[in-house]
Short mmCIF file of C-alpha atoms and ligand atoms in Angstrom, two decimals:
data_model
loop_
_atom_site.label_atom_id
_atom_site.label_comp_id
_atom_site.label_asym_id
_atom_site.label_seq_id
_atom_site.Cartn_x
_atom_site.Cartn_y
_atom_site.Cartn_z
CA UNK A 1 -314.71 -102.56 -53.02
CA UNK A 2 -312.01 -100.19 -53.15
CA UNK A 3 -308.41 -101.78 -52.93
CA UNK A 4 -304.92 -100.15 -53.14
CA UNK A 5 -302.15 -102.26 -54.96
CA UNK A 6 -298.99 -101.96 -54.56
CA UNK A 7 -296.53 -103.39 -56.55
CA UNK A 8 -292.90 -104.29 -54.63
CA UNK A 9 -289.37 -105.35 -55.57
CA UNK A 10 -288.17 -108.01 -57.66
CA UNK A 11 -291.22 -110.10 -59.06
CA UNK A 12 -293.62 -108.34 -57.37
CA UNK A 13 -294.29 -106.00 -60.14
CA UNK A 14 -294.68 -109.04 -62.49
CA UNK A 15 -296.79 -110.79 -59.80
CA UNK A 16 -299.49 -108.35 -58.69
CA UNK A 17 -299.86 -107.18 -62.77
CA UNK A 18 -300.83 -110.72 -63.49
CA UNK A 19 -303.24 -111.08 -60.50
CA UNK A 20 -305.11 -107.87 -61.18
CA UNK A 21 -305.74 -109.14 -64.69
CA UNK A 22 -307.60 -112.66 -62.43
CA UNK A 23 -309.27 -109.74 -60.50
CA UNK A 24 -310.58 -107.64 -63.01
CA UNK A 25 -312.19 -110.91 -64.58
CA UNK A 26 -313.14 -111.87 -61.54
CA UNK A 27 -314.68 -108.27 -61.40
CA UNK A 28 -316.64 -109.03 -64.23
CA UNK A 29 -317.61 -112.49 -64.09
CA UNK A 30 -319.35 -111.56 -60.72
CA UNK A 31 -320.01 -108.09 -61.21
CA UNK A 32 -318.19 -106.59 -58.40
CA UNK A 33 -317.43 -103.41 -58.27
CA UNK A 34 -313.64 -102.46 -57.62
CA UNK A 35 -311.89 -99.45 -57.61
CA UNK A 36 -308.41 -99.88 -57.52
CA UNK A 37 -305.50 -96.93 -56.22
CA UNK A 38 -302.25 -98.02 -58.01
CA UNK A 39 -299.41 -96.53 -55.85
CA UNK A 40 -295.46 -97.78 -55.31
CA UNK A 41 -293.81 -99.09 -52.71
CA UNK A 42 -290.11 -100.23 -51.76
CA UNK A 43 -287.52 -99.48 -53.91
CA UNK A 44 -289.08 -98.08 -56.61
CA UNK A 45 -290.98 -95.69 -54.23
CA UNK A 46 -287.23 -95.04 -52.62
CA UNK A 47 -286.09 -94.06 -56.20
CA UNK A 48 -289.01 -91.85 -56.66
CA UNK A 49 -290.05 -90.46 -53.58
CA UNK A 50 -286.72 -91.07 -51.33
CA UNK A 51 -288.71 -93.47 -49.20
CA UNK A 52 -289.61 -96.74 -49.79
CA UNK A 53 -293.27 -96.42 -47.82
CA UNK A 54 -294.84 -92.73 -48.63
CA UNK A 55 -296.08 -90.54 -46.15
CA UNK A 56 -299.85 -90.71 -46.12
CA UNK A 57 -300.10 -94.16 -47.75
CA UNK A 58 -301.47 -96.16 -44.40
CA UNK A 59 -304.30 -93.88 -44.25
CA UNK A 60 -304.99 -94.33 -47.87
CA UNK A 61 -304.68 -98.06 -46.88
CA UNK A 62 -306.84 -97.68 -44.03
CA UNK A 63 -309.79 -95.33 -45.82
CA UNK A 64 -309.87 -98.19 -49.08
CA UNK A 65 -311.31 -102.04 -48.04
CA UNK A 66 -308.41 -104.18 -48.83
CA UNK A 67 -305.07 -104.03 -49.80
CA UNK A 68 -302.52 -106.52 -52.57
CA UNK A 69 -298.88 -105.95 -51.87
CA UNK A 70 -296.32 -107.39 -53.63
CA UNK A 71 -293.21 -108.86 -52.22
CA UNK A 72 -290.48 -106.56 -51.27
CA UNK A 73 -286.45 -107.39 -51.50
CA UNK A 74 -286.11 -106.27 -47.15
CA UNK A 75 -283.23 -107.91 -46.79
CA UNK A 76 -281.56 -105.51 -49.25
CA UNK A 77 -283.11 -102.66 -47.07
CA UNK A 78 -280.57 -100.20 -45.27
CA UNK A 79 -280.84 -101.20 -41.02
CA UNK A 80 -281.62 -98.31 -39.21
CA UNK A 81 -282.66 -96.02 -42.25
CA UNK A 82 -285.92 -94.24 -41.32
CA UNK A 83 -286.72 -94.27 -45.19
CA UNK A 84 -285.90 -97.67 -45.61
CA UNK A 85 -289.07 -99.20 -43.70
CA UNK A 86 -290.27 -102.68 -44.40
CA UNK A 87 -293.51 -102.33 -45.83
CA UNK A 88 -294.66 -105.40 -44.68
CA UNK A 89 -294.02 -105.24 -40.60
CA UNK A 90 -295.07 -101.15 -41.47
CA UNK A 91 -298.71 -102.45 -42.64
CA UNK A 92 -299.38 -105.56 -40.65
CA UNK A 93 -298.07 -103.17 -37.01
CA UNK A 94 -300.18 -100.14 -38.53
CA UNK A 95 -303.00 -101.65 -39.38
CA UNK A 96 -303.01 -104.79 -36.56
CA UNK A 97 -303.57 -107.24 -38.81
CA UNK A 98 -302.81 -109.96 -36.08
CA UNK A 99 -304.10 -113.08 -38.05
CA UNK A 100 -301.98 -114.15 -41.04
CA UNK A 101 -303.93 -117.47 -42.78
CA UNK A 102 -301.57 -119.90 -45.18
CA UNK A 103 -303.93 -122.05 -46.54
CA UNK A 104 -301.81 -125.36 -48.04
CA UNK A 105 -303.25 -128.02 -50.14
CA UNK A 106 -302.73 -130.69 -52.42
CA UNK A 107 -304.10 -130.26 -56.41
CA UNK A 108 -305.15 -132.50 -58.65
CA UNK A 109 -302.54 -132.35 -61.95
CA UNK A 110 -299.75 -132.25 -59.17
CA UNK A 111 -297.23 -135.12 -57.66
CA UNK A 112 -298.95 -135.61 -54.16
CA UNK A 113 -295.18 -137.15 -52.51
CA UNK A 114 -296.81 -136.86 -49.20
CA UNK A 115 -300.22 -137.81 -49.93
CA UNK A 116 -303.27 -135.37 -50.54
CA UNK A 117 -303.61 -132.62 -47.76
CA UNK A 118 -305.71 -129.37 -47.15
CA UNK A 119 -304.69 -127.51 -44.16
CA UNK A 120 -304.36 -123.97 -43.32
CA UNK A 121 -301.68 -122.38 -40.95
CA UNK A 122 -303.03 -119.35 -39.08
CA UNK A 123 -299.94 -117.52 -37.79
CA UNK A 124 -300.01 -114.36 -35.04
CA UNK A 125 -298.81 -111.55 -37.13
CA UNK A 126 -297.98 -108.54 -34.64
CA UNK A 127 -295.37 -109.28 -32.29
CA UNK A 128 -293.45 -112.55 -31.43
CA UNK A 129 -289.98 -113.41 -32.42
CA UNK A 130 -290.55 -110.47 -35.25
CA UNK A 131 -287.90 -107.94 -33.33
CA UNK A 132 -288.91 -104.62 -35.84
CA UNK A 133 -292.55 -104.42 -34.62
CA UNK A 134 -292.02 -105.88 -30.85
CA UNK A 135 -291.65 -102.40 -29.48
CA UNK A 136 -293.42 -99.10 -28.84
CA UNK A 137 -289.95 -97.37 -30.00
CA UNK A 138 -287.04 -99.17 -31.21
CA UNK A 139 -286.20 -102.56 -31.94
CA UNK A 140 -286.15 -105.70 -29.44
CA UNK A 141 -282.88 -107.07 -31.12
CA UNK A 142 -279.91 -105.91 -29.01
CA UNK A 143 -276.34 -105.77 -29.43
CA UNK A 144 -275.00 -106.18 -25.74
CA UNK A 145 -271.25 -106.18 -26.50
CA UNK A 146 -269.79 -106.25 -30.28
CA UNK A 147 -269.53 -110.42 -29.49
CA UNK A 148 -273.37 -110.48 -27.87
CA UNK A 149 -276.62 -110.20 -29.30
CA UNK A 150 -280.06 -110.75 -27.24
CA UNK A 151 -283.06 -111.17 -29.51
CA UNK A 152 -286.22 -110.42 -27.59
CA UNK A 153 -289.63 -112.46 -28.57
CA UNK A 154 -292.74 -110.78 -27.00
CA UNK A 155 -296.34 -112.71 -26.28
CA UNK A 156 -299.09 -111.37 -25.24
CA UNK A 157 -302.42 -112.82 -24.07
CA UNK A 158 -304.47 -110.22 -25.67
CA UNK A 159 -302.76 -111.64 -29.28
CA UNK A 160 -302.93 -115.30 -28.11
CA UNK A 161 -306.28 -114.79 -27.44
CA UNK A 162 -307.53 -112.84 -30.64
CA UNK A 163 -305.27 -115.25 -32.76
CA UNK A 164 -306.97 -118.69 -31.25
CA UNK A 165 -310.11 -117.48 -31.84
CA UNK A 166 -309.46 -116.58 -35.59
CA UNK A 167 -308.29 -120.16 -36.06
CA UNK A 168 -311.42 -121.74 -34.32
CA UNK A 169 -313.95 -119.05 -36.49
CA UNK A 170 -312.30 -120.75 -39.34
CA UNK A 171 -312.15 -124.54 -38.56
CA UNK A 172 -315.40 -124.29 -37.57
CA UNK A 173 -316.11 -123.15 -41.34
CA UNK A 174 -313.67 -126.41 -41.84
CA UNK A 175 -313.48 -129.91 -40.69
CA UNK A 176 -313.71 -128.32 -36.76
CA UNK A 177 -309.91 -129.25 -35.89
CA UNK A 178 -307.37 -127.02 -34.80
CA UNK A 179 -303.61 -127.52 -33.73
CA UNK A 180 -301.82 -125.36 -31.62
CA UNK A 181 -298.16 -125.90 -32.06
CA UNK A 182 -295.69 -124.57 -29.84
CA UNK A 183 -292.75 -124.75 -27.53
CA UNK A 184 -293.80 -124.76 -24.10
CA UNK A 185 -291.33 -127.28 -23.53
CA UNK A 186 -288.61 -125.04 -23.69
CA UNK A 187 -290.38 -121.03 -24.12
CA UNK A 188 -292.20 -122.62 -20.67
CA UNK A 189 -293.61 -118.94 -19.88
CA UNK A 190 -294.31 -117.13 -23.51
CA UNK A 191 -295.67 -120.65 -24.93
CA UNK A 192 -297.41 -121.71 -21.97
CA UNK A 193 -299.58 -118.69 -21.83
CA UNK A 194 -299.94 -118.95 -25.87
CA UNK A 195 -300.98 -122.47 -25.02
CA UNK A 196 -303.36 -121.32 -22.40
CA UNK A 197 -304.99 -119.29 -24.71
CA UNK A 198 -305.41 -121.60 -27.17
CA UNK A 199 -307.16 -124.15 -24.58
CA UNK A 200 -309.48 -121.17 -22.76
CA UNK A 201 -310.71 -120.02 -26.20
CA UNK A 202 -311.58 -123.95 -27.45
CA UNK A 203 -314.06 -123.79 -24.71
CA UNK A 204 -316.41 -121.23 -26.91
CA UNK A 205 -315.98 -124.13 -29.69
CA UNK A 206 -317.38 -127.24 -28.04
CA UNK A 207 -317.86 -128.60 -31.66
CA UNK A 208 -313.91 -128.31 -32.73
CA UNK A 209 -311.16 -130.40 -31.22
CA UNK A 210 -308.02 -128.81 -29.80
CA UNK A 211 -304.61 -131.06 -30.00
CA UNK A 212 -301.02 -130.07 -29.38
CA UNK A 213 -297.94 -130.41 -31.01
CA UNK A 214 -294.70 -129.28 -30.27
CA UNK A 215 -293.14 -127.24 -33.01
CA UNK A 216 -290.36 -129.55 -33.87
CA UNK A 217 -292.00 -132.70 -33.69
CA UNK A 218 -294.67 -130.77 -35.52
CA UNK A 219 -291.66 -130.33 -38.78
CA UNK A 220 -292.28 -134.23 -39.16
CA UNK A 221 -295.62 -134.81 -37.91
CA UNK A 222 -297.13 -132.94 -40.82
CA UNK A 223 -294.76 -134.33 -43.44
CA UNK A 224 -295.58 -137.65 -42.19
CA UNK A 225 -299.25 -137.45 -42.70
CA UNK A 226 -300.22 -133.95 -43.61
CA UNK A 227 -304.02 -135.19 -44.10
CA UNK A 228 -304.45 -135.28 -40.00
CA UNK A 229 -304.50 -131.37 -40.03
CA UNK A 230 -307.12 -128.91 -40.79
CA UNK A 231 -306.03 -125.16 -39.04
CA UNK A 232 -302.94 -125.36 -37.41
CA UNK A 233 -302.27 -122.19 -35.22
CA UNK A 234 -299.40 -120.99 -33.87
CA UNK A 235 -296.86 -118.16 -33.13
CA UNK A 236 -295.24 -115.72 -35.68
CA UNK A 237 -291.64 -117.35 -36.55
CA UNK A 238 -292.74 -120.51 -36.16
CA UNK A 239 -295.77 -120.07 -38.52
CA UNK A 240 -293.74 -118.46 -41.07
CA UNK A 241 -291.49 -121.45 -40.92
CA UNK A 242 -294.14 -123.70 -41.30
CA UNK A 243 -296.31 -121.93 -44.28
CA UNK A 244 -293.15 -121.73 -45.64
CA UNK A 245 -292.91 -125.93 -45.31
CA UNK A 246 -296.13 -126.75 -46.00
CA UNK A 247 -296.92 -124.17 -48.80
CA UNK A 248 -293.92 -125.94 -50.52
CA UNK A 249 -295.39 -129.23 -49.88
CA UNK A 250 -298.43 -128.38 -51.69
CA UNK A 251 -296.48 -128.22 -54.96
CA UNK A 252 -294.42 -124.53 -54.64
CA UNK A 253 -293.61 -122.02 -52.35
CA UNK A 254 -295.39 -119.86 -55.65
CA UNK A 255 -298.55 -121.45 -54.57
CA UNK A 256 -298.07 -119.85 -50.90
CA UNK A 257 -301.56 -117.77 -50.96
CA UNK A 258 -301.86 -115.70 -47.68
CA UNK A 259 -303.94 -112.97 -46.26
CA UNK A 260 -303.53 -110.74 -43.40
CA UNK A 261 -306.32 -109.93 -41.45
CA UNK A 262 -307.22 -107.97 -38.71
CA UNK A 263 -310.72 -106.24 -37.17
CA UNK A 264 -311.06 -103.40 -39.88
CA UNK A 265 -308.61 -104.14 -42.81
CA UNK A 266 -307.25 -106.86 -44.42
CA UNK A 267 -303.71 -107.29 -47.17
CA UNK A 268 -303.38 -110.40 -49.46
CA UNK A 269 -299.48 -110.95 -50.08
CA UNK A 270 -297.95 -113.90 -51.36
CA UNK A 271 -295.84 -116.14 -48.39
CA UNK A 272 -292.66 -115.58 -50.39
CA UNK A 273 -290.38 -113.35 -51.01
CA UNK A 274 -289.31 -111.03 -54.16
CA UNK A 275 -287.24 -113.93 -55.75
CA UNK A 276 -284.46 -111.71 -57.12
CA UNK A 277 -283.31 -114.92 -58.79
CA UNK A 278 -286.84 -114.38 -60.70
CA UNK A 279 -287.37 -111.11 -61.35
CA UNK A 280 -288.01 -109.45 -64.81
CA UNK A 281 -287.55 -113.03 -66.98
CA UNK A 282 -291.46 -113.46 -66.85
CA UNK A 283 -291.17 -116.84 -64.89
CA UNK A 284 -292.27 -116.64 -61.14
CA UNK A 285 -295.53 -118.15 -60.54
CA UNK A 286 -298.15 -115.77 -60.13
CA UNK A 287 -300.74 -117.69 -58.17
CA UNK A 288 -299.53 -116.85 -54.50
CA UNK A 289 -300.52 -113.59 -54.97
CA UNK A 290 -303.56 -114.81 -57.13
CA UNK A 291 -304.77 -116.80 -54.10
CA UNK A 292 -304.31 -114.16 -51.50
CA UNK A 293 -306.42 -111.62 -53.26
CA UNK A 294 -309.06 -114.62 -53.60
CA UNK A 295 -308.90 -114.69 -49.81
CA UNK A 296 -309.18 -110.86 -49.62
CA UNK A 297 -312.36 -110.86 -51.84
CA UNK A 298 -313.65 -113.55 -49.69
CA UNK A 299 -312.91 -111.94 -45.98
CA UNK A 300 -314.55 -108.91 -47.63
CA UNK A 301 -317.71 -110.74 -48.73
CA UNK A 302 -317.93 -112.10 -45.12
CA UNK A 303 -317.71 -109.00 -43.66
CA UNK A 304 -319.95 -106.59 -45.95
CA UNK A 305 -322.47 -109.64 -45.99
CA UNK A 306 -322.14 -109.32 -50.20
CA UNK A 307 -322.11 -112.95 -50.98
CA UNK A 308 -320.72 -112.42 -54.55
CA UNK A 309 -317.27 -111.55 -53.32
CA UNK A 310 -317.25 -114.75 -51.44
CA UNK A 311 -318.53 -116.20 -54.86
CA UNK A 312 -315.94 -114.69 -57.01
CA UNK A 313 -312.71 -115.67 -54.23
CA UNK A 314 -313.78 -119.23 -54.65
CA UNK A 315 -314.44 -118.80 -58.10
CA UNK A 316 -310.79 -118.36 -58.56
CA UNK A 317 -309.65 -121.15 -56.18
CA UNK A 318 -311.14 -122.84 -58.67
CA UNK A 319 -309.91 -121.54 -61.69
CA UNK A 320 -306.16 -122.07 -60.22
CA UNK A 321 -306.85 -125.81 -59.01
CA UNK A 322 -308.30 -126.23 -63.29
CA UNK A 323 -305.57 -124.65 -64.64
CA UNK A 324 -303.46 -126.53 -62.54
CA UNK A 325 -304.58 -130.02 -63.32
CA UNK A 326 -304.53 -128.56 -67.10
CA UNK A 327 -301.17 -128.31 -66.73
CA UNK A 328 -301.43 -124.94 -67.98
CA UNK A 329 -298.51 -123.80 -65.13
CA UNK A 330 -295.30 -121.86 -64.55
CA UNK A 331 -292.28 -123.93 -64.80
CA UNK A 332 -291.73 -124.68 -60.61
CA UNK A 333 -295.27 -126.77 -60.82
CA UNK A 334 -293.64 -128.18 -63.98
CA UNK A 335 -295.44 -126.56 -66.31
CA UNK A 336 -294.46 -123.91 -69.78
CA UNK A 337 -295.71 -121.09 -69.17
CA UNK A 338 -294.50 -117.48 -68.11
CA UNK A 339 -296.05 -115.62 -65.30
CA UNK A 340 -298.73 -113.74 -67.75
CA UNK A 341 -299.81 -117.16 -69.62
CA UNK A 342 -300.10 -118.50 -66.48
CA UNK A 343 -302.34 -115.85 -65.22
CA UNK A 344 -304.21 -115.85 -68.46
CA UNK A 345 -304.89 -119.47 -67.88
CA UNK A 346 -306.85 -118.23 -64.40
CA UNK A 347 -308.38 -115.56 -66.34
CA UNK A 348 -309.63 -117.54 -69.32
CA UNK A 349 -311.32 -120.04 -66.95
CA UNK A 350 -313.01 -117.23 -64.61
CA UNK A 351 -314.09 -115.32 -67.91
CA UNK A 352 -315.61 -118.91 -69.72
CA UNK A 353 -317.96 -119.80 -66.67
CA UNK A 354 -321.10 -120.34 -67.00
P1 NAD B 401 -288.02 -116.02 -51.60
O1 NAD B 401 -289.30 -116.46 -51.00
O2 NAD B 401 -288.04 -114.77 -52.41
O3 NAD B 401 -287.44 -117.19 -52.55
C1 NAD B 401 -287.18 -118.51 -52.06
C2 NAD B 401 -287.17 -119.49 -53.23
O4 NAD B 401 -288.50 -119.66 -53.73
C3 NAD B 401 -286.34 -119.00 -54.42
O5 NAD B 401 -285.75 -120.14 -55.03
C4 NAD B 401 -287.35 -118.39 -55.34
O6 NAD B 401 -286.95 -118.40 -56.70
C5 NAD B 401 -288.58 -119.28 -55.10
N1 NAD B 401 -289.82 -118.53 -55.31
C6 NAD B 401 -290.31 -117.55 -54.53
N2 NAD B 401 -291.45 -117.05 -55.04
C7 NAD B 401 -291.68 -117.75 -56.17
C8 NAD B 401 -292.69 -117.71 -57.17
N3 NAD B 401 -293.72 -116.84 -57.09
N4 NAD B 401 -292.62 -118.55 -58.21
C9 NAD B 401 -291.61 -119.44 -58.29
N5 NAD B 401 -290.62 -119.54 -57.40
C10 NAD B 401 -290.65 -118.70 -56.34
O7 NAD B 401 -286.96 -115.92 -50.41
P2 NAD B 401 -285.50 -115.28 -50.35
O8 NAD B 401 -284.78 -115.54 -51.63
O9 NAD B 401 -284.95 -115.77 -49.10
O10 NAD B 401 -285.75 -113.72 -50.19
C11 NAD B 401 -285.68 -112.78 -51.27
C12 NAD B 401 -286.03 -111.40 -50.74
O11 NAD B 401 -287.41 -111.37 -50.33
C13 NAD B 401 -285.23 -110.96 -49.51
O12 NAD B 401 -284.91 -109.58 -49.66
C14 NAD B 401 -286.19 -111.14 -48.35
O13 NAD B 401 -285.93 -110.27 -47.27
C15 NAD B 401 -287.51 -110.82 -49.02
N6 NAD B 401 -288.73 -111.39 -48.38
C16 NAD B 401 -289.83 -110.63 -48.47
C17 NAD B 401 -291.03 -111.12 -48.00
C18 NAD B 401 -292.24 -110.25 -48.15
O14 NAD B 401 -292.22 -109.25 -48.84
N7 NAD B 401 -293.36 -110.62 -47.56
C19 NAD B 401 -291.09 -112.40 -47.43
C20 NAD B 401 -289.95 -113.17 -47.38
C21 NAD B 401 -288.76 -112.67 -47.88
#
């Protein structure tokens, strides 16, 4: 399996070090083989190459079979500056990778406040409220008058469609529930054609129940009993919000694994951000971005039919969830350690296995 990694701004440097350490042990507890391209990205790429995504790179993306990027610090990207691209729209528009899964759960070792939970939010990833990769050319965010701004959201039943039926493949790999949550109360149009979608492709899954939920309702349904969900799918802002929510729920928005996929390539990065507050003190947790490239190595098993890969992604899961309930964890699950203990503690479990 050949993978590029690139690195990103503020802790992402820290973070994706310490989770190819997991994945080299990984590597060799399973005996995969990996090849991995080491490039830059964001502003270290801007201070290098005077661009923060290289010419060429998406093809080198596209040619390897997976991709780990790093969080990158967009809101400190220049609007409007052709070399200040955000890598993340960039390779999720350029390599329509419409499904984005943020699997959320409860660990043993770990206050469970809300009760124990194991859900997974499967957002669309390609268009939506998400202005920067809505259009052909341009941007759908528009400044009418200096006093008036119109933000455009675009839905489309081809993504509806292709996102439903992502979430259904994987609840029926699951406890065979999924929950669309929208706002066709209000978005009567975009929603009710997401929500049309969602119901036309449930009839291919006889054996998995649809239910509904409307988005805000939805912010207090799944605080209220979190355990009632299994793959809740819905549209891009709203499931970043949400991953966001529950990912935090779960113990730490550093515990916010998430992988983009789409038909031909796939990118683990972490559900935060670069945590500027964070960066360079050795103290972000690394296991976001540990648990995304588990879910790469997984979605790559599944697709190549090589069964180890699906071995070694759940052989980390694992690893986390023990050094978790070790206590053997970065300080925002309450633990001691720096990010490269932490990762260590992954590492020494994956490389110990019998
Ligand atoms: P953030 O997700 O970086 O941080 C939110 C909070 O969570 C902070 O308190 C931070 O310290 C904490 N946190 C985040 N990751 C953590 C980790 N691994 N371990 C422990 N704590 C962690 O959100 P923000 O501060 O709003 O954004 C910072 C920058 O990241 C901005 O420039 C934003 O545009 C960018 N961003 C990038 C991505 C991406 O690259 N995919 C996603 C969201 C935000």
């Amino acid at each position: 399996m050949r993978m590029v990694v690139l690195p990103g701004d503020g802790i992402g440097p820290e973070i994706t070090e310490a989770t190819v350490g997991v994945l080299e042990a990984a590597a060799q507890a399973f005996q995969l083989r990996l090849e991995l391209e080491h490039e830059v990205i964001g502003l270290e790429s801007h201070r290098r190459h005077g661009t923060t995504v290289m010419p060429g790179l998406l093809e080198r993306v596209r040619a390897a079979d997976g991709l780990i990027l790093g969080p990158t610090s967009t809101l400190d990207y220049r609007e409007g500056d052709a070399n200040q691209i955000n890598p993340s729209m960039y390779f999720r528009k350029g390599l329509d990778l419409f499904a984005n899964i943020r699997p959320a759960r409860t660990y043993p070792g770990l206050p469970a406040k809300l009760g124990q939970f194991d859900l997974i939010v499967v957002r669309e990833n390609t268009e939506g409220f998400y202005a920067d990769r809505n259009m052909e050319q341009g941007n759908s965010e528009l400044l009418v008058t200096p006093d008036v701004v119109v933000s455009m959201r675009r839905i489309t039943r081809a993504c509806c469609l292709r996102v439903a039926r992502a979430a259904f493949e994987l609840a029926q790999r699951r406890r065979r529930k999924v929950t669309a949550v929208h706002k066709a109360n209000v978005l009567r149009i975009g929603d009710g054609m997401f929500l049309a979608c969602c119901r036309e492709v449930a009839k291919d899954f006889p054996d998995v129940a649809l239910d509904e939920i409307i988005v805000d309702a939805m912010m207090a349904h799944v605080v209220r009993d979190p355990a009632r969900f299994d793959v809740c799918v819905t549209t891009n802002m709203f499931g970043d919000i949400l991953s966001d929510l529950t990912a935090e729920m779960s113990g730490s928005l550093g515990l916010g694994g998430s992988l983009n996929a789409g038909a031909e390539s796939a990118m683990a990065q972490a559900a935060h951000g670069s945590a500027p507050d964070l960066a360079g003190q050795d103290v972000a947790n690394p296991l976001s971005l540990v648990l995304s490239t588990a879910l790469l190595l997984g979605w790559h098993g599944r697709r190549t039919g090589e069964v180890r890969f699906i071995e070694a992604g759940g052989a980390i899961e694992q690893a986390v969830a023990e050094a978790i309930g070790a206590g053997e964890a970065t300080r925002d699950l309450g633990g001691r350690l720096g990010t490269r203990a932490a990762a260590a503690a992954v590492t020494a479990r994956l490389t110990n296995r019998r």
